[in-house]
Tab-separated table of C-alpha atoms in Angstrom:
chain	number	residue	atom	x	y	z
A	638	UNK	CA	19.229	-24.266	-10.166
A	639	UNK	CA	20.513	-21.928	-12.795
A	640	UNK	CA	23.733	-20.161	-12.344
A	641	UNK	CA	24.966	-16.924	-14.112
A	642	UNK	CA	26.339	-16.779	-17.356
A	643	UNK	CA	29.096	-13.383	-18.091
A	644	UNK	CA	28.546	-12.081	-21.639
A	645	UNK	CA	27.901	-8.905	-23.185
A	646	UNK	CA	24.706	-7.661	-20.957
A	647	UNK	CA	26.389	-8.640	-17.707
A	648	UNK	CA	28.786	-7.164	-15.744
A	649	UNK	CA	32.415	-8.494	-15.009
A	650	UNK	CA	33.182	-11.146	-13.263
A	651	UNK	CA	31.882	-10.666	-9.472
A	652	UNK	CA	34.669	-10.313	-6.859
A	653	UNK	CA	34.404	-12.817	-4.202
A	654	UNK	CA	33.940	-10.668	-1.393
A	655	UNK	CA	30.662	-10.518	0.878
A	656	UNK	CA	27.937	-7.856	0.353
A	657	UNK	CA	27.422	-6.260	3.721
A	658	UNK	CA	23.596	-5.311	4.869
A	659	UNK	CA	22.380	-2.430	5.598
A	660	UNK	CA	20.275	-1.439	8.103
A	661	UNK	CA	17.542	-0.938	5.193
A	662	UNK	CA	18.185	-4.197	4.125
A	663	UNK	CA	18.086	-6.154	8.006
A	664	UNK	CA	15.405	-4.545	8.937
A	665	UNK	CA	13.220	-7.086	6.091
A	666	UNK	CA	14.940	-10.016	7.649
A	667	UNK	CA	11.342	-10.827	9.520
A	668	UNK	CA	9.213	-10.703	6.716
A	669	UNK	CA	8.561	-12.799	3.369
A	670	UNK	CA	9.599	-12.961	-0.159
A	671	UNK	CA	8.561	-10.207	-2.527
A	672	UNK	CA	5.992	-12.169	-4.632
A	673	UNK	CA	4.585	-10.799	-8.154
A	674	UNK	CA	4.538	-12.137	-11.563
A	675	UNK	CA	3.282	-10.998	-15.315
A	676	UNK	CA	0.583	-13.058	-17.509
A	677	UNK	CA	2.127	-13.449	-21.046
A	678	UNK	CA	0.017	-14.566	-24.024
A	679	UNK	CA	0.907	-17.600	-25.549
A	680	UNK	CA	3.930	-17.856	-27.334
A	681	UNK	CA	3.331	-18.137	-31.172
A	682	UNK	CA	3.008	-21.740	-32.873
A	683	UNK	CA	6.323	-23.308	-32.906
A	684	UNK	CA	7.686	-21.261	-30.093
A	685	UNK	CA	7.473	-23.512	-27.375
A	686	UNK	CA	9.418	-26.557	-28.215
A	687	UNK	CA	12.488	-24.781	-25.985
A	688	UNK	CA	10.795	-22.423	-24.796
A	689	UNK	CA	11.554	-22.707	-21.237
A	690	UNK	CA	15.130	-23.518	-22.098
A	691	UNK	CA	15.261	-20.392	-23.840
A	692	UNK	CA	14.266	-18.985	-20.934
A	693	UNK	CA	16.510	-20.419	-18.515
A	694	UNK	CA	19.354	-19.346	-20.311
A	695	UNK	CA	18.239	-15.870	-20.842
A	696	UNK	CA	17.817	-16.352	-16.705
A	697	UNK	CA	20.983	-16.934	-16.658
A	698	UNK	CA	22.574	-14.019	-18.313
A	699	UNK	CA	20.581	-11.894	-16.266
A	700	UNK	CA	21.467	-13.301	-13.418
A	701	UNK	CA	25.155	-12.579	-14.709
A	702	UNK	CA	24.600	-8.882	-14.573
A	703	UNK	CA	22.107	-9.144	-11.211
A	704	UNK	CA	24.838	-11.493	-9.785
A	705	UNK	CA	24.614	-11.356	-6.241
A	706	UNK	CA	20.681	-12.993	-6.857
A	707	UNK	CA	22.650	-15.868	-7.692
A	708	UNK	CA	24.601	-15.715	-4.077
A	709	UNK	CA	23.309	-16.761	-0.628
A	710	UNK	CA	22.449	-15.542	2.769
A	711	UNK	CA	25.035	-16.359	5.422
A	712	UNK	CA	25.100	-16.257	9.150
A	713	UNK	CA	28.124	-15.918	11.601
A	714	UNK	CA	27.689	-15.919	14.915
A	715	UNK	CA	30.310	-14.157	17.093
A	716	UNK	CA	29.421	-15.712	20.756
A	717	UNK	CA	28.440	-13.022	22.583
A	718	UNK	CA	24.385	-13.280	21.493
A	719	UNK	CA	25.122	-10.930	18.153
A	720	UNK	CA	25.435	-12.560	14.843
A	721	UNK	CA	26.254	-10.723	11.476
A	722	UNK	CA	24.521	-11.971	7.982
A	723	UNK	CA	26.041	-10.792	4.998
A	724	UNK	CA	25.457	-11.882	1.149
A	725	UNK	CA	27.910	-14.205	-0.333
A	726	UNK	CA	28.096	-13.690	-4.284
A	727	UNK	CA	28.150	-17.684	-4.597
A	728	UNK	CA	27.514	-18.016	-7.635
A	729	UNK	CA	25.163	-20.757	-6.406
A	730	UNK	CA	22.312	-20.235	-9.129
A	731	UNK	CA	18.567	-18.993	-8.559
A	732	UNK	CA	15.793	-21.034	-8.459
A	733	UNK	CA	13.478	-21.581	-12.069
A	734	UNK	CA	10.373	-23.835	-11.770
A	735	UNK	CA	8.416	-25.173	-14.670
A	736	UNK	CA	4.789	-25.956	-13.968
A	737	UNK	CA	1.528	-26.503	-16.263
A	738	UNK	CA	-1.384	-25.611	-14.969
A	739	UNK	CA	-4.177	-27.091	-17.485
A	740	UNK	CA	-7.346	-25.921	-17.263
A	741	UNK	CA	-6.365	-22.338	-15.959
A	742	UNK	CA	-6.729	-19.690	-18.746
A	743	UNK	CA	-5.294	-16.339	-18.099
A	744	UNK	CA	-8.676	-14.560	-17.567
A	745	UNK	CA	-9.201	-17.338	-14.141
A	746	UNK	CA	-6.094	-15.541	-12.370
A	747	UNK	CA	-5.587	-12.194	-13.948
A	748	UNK	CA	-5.587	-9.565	-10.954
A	749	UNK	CA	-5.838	-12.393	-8.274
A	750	UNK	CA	-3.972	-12.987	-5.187
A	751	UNK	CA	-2.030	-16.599	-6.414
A	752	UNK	CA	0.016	-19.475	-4.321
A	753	UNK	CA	0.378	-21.941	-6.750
A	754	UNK	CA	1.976	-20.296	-9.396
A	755	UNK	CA	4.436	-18.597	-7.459
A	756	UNK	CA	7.381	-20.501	-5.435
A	757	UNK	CA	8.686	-20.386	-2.233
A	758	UNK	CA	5.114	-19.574	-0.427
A	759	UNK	CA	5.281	-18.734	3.430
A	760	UNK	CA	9.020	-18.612	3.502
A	761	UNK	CA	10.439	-15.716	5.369
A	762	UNK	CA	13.390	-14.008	4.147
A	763	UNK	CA	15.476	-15.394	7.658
A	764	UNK	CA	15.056	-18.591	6.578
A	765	UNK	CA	17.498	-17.768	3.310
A	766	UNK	CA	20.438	-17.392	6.051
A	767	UNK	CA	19.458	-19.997	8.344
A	768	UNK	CA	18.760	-22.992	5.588
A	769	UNK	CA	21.820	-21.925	3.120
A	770	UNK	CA	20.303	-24.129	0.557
A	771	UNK	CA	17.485	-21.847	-0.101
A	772	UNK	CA	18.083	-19.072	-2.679
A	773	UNK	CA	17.536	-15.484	-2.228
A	774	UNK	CA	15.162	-15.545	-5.937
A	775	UNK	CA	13.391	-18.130	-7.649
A	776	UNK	CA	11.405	-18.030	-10.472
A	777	UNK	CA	8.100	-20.286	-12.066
A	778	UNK	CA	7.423	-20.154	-15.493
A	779	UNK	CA	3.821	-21.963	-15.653
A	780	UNK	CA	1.967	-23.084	-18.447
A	781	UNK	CA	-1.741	-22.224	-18.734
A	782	UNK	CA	-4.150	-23.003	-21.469
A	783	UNK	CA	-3.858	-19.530	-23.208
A	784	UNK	CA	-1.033	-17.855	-22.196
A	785	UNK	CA	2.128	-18.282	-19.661
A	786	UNK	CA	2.674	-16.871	-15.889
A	787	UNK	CA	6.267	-15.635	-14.966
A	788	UNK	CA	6.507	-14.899	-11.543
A	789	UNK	CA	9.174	-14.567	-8.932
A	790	UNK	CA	9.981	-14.652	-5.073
A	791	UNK	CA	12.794	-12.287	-4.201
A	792	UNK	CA	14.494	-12.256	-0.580
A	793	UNK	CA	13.425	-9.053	0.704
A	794	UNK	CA	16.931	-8.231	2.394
A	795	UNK	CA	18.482	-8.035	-0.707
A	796	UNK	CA	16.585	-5.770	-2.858
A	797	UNK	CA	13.591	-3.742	-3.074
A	798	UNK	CA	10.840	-3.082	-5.785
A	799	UNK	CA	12.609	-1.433	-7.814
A	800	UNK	CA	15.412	-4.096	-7.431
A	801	UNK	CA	12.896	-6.714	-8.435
A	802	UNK	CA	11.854	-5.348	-11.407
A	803	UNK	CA	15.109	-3.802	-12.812
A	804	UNK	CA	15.997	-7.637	-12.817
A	805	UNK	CA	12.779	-8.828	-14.306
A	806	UNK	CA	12.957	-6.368	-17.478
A	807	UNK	CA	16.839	-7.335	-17.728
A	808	UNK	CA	15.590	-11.043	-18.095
A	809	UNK	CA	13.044	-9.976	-20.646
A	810	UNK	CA	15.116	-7.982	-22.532
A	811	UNK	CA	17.732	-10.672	-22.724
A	812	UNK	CA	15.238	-12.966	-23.747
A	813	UNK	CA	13.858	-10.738	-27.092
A	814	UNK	CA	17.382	-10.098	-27.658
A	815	UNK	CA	17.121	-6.618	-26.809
A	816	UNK	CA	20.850	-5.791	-25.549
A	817	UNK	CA	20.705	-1.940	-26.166
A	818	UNK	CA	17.668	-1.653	-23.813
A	819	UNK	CA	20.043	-3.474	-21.377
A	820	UNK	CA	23.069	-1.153	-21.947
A	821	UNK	CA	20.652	2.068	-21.648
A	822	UNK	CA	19.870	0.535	-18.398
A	823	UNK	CA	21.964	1.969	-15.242
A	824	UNK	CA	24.269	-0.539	-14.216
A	825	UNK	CA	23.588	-2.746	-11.500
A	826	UNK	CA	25.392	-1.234	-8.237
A	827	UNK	CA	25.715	-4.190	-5.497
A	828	UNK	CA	28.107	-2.766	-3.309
A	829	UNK	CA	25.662	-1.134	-0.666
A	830	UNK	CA	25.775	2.524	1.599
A	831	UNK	CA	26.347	2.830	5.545
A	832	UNK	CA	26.411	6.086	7.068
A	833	UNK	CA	29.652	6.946	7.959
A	834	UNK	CA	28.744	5.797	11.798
A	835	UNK	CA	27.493	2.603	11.012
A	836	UNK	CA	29.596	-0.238	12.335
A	837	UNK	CA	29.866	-2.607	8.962
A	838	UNK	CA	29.007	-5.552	9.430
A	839	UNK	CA	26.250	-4.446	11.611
A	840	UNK	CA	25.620	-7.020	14.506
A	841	UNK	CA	22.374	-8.079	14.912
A	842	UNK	CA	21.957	-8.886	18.985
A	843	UNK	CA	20.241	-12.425	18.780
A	844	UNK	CA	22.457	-15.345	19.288
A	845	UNK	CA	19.930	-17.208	16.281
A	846	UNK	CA	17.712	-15.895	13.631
A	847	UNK	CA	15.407	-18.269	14.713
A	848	UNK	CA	14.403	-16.172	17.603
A	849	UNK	CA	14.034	-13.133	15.662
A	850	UNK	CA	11.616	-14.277	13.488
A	851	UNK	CA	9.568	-16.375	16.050
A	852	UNK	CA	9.018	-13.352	18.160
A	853	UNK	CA	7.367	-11.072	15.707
A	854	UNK	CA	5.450	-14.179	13.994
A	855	UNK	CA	1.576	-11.995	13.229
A	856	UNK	CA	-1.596	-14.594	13.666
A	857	UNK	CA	-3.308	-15.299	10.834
A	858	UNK	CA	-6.137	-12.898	9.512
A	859	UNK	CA	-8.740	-13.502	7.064
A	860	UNK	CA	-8.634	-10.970	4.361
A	861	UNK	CA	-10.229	-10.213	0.919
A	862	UNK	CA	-8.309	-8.769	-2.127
A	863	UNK	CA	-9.335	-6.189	-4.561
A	864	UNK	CA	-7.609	-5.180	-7.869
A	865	UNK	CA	-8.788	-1.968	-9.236
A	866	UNK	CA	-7.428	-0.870	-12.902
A	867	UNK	CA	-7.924	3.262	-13.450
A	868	UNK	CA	-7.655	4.495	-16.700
A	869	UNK	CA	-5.402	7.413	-17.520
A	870	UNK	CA	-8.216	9.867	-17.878
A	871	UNK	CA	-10.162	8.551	-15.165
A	872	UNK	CA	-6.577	8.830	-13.027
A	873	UNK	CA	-6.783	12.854	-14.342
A	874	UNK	CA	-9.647	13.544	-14.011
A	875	UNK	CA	-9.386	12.884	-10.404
A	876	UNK	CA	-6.630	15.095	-10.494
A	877	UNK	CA	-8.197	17.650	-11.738
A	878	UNK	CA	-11.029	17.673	-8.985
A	879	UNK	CA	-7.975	17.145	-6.434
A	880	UNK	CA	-6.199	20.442	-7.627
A	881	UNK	CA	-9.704	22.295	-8.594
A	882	UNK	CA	-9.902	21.497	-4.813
A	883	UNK	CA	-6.905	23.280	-3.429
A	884	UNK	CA	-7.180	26.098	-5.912
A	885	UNK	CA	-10.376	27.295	-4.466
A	886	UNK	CA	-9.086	26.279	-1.027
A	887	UNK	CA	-6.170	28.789	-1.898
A	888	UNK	CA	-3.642	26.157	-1.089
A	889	UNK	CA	-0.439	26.405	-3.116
A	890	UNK	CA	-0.121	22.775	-3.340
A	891	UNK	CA	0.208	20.836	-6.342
A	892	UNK	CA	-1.603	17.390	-6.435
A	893	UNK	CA	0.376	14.212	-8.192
A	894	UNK	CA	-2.125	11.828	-9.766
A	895	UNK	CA	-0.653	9.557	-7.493
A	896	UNK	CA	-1.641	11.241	-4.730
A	897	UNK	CA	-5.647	11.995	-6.070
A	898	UNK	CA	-5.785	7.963	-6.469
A	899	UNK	CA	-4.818	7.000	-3.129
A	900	UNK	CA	-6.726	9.882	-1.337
A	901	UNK	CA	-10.288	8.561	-3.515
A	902	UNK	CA	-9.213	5.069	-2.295
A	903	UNK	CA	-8.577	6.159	1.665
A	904	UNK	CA	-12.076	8.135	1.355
A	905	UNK	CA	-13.703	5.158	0.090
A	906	UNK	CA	-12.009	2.470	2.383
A	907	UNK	CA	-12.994	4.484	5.201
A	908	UNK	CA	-16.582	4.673	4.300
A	909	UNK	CA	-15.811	0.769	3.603
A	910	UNK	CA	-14.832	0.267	7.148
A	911	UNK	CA	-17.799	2.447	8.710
A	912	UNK	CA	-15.620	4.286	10.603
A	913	UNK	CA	-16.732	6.625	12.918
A	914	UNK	CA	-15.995	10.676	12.083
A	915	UNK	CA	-13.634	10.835	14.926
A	916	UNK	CA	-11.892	8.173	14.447
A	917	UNK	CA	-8.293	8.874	14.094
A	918	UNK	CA	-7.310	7.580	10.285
A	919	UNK	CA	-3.653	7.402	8.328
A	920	UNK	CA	-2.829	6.874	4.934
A	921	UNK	CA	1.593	6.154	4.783
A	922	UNK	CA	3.692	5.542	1.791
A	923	UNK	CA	6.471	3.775	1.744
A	924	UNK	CA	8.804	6.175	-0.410
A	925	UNK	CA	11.894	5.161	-2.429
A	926	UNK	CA	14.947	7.120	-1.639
A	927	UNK	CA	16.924	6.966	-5.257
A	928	UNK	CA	16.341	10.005	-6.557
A	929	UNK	CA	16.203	11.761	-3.162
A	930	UNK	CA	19.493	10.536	-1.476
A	931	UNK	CA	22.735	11.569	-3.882
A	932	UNK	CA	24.877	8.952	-2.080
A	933	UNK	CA	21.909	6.349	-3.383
A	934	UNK	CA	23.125	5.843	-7.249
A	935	UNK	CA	20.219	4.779	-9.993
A	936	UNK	CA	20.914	1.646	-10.441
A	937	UNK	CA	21.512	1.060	-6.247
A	938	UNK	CA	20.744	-2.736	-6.123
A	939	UNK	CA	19.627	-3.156	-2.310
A	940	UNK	CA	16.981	-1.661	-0.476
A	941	UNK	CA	16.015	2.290	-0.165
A	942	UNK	CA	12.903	2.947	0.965
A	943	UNK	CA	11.491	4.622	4.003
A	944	UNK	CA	8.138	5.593	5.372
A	945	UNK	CA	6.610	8.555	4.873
A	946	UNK	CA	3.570	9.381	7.534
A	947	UNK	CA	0.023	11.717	7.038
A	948	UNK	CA	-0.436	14.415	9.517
A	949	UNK	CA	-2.686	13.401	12.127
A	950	UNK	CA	-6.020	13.580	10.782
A	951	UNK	CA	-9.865	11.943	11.502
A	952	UNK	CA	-12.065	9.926	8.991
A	953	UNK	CA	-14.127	13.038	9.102
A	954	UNK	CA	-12.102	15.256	7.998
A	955	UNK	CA	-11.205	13.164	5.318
A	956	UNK	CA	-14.711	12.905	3.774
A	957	UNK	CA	-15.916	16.218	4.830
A	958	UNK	CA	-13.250	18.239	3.605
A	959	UNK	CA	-12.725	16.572	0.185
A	960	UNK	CA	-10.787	14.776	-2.828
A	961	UNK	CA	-8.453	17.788	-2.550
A	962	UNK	CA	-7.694	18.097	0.914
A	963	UNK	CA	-7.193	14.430	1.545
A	964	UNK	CA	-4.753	14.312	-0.966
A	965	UNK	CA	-3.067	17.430	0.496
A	966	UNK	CA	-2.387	15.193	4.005
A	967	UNK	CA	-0.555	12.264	1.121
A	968	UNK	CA	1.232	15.697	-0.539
A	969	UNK	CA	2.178	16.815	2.749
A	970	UNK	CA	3.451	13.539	3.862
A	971	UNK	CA	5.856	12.873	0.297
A	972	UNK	CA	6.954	16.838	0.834
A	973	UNK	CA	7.874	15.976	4.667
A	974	UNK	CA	11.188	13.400	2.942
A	975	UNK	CA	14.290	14.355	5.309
A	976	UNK	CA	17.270	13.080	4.489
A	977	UNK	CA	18.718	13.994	8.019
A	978	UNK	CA	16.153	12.098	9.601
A	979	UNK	CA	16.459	9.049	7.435
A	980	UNK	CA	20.161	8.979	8.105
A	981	UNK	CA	19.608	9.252	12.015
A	982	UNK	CA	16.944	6.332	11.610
A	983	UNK	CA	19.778	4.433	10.028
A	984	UNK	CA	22.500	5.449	12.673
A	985	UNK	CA	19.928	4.636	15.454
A	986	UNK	CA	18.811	0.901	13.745
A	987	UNK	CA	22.498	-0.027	13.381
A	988	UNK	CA	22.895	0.384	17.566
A	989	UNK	CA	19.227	-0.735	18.106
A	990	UNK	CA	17.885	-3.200	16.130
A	991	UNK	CA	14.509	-3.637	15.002
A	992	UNK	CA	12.741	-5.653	12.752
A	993	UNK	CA	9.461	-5.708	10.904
A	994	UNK	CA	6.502	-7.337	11.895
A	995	UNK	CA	4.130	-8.166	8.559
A	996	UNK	CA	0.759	-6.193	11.121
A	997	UNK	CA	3.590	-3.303	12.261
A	998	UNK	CA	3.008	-0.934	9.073
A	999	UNK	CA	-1.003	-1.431	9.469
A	1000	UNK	CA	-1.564	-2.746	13.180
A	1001	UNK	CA	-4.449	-0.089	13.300
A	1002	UNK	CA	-7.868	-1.177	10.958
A	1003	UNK	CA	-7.794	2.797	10.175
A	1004	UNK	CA	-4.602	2.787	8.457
A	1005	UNK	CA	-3.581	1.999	5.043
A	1006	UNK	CA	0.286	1.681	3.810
A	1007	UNK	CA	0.706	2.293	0.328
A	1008	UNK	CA	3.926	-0.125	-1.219
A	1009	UNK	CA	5.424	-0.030	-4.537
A	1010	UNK	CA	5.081	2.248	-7.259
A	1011	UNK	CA	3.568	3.302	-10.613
A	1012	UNK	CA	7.226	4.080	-12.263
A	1013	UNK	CA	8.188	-0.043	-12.298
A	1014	UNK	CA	7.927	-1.189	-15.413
A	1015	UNK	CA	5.433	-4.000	-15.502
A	1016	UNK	CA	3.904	-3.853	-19.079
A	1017	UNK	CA	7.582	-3.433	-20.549
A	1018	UNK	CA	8.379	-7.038	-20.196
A	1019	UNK	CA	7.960	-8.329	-23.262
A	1020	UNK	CA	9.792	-11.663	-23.628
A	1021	UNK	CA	9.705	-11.697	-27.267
A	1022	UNK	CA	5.929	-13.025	-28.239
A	1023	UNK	CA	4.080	-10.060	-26.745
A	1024	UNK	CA	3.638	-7.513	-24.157
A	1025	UNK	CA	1.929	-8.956	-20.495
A	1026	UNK	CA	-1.753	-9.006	-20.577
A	1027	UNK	CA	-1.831	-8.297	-16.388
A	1028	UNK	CA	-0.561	-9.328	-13.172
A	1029	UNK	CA	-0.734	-11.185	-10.394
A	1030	UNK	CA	1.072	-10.987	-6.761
A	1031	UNK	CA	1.528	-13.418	-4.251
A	1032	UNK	CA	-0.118	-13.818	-0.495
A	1033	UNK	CA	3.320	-13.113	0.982
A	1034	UNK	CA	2.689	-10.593	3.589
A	1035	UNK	CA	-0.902	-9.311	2.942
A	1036	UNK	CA	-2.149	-7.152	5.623
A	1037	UNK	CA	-5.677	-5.187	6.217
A	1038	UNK	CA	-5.076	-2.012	4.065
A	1039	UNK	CA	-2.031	-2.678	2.683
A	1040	UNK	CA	-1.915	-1.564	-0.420
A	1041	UNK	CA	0.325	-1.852	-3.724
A	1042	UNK	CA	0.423	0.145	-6.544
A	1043	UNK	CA	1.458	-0.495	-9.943
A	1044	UNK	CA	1.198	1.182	-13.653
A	1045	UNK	CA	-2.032	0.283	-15.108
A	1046	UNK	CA	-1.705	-1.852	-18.720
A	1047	UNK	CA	-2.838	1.346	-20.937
A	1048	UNK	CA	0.629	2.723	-19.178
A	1049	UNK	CA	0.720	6.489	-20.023
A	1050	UNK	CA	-1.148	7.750	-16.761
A	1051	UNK	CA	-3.010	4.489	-15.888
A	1052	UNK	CA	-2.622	2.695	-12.852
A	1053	UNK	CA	-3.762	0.085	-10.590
A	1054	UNK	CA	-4.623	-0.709	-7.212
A	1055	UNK	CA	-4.216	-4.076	-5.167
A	1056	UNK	CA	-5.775	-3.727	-1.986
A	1057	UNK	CA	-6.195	-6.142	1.344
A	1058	UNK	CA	-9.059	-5.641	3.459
A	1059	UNK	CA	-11.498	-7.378	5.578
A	1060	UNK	CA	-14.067	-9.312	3.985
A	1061	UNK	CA	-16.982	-7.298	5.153
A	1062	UNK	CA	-14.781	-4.015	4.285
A	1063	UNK	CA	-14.218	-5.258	0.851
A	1064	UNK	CA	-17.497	-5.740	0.260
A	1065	UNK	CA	-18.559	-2.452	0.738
A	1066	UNK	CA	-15.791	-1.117	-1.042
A	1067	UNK	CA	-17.038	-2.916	-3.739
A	1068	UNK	CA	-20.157	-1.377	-3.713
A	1069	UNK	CA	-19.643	2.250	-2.997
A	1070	UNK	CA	-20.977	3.836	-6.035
A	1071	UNK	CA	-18.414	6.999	-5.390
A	1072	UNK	CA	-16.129	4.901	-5.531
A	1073	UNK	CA	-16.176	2.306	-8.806
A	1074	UNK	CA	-17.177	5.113	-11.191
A	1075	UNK	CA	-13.322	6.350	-11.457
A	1076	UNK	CA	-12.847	1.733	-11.893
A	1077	UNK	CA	-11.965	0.653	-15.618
A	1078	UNK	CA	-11.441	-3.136	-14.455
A	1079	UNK	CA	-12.209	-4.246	-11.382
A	1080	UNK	CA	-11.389	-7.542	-9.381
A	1081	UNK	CA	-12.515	-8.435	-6.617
């Protein structure tokens, strides 16, 4: 258990008071940990005699700046079937774990779906306020025959994406001795945002957590996982067709490459599926709010994201009508971001309670929900031997089409796609020709 260090890169001394939830942030409370980790190459000769002790205590600075990942989940119950759970900046420690895994080489587990090397598998972020031993992030540094896997689990309720990987390139900074990167950073901002009607702290109406999280337990599904790497002129080149596309369609939109990825990928996983032309189909993004909120500061440390929802549309019209017009629904659905709407969502969760079920975003086998982003900086983490060679995410929480996005390893316009189907879907994914020509790398 490694607990935060103060210095330069960290911020001052954390007061002791409890970080409230928002409703963004209870709303995870039923789902798991945010799993993902980087492959490193292996550290030069001579580099590893304290190598992970050089890494702990460059965990531990960052988790002096990132302190309230060092804190823990609390419950109090008020007996009258409502309990509140805020975040108590302990200053407990997070979590490292170091493993060796010999006979694994970096090419075995590069794009995969991994348990082993990540930590805290199948625990949901509940259980953090219910077992107060547990920590809300722990890492695992593992050892493989070529290189090194750095992954961690992060307690949904108390950050985000963008939360998770602010921290990680902090840590790698720290560790390459790279303070001005960490001072150009925004500074961490703990303290978290309530609309003004929002009782804080917000009581949730179960007299245990317990009951919460057995209700919306999902059954088990059997899924297969895909990771598809698109260069940067593959990505705009699609882009090109997308907007080529609305142009003679006399549409004044303008398509994001973003937004020409995911619309070949919903094309193709609908063909994948064998969907029927009428079939009613839906493509939603989660969407981060920084940047689109002014009360939600850069450097906001908890969560911020909402969901933003295609137009009602059919699998036909999706493949009938084209690149560009399918990507018009995703450009239609980003554009549609109301702030007045969010805050009423927010208003409404903190009097009615809801919580996420991991089959609620894509309950339908015609849907896909599109999670984190392009803009995290993955390939950036360079821990001082060498940037990461690829990625890997954990099975926390995989869903048929669910689907997570990150900056492809050329960064500079690149990007690549993680996607959870089922089996048979996957296969034909796999093998639609349309498809895999815009694939650099695949992995299925």
């Amino acid at each position: 258990m490694v607990r935060p260090t103060y210095g330069a890169s960290a911020m001052p001394m954390p007061s002791e008071e409890d970080i409230q939830l928002t409703p963004w942030d209870l709303y995870c409370l039923s789902i798991k940990y945010i799993q993902k980790g980087i492959l490193l190459p292996r550290p030069p000769a001579g580099g590893e005699a304290n190598l992970v002790d050089t890494l702990a205590s460059s965990f531990s600075r960052a988790l002096g700046r990132y302190y309230h990942f060092a804190g823990r989940l609390a419950v109090e119950e008020h007996g009258d079937g409502t309990v509140t759970i805020p975040l108590r900046p302990t200053g407990e420690g997070a979590e490292l774990v170091h493993a060796v895994a010999p006979g694994v080489a970096v090419a075995d587990i590069v794009g995969s779906v991994v348990q082993d090397f990540l930590p805290l598998n199948g625990v949901c972020n509940a259980d953090a306020a219910i077992d107060s031993s547990l920590p809300v992030l722990c890492a695992q540094v593992t050892e493989l025959d070529d290189g090194l896997f750095i992954g961690m689990s992060m307690n949904h309720t108390v950050g985000d994406g963008a939360g998770f990987w602010d921290f990680l390139n902090a840590w790698s900074a720290i560790n390459r001795g790279d303070e001005e990167h960490i001072m150009r950073a925004p500074a961490p901002v703990h303290r978290r945002w309530f609309v003004d009607t929002s009782p804080v702290p917000i009581p949730v109406p179960f007299s245990t957590l317990q009951n919460a999280v057995r209700r919306l337990e999902a059954p088990p599904v059997r899924l297969a996982h895909g990771f598809f790497t698109f260069s940067a002129a593959s990505v705009k080149k699609l882009k090109a067709r997308a907007n080529d596309e609305m142009l003679k369609a006399r549409e004044a939109a303008t398509i994001s490459s973003l937004q020409a990825l995911v619309a070949h990928l919903w094309r193709a996983v609908s063909r994948a599926r064998d969907l029927p032309p009428g079939q009613a189909t839906s493509c939603n993004l989660l969407t981060g709010c920084r940047g689109r909120m002014r009360v939600i500061p850069a450097g906001y440390v908890g969560n911020a994201i909402t969901l933003s929802m295609t137009p009602s549309c059919t699998v036909g019209e999706t493949l009938d009508k084209g690149l560009g017009w399918t990507a018009w629904q995703l450009n239609r659905a980003v554009g549609s971001f109301d702030e007045v709407k969010v805050r009423e969502w927010l208003d409404r969760w903190a009097r009615e309670p809801c919580f996420s079920s991991p089959a609620s975003s894509s309950r339908s086998r015609c849907a896909l929900l599109i999670t984190s982003s392009p803009r995290f900086d993955v390939y950036g983490n360079d821990f001082g031997w060498g940037k990461p060679v690829g990625l890997c995410s954990g099975p926390a929480d995989k869903t048929d089409g669910k689907v997570s996005v990150f900056e492809g390893p050329e960064r500079e316009g690149s990007m690549s796609l993680e996607v959870s189907l089922l089996p048979q879907a996957m296969e034909r994914l796999v093998a639609d020709k349309e498809f895999m020509e815009a694939v650099a790398i695949p992995r299925p």
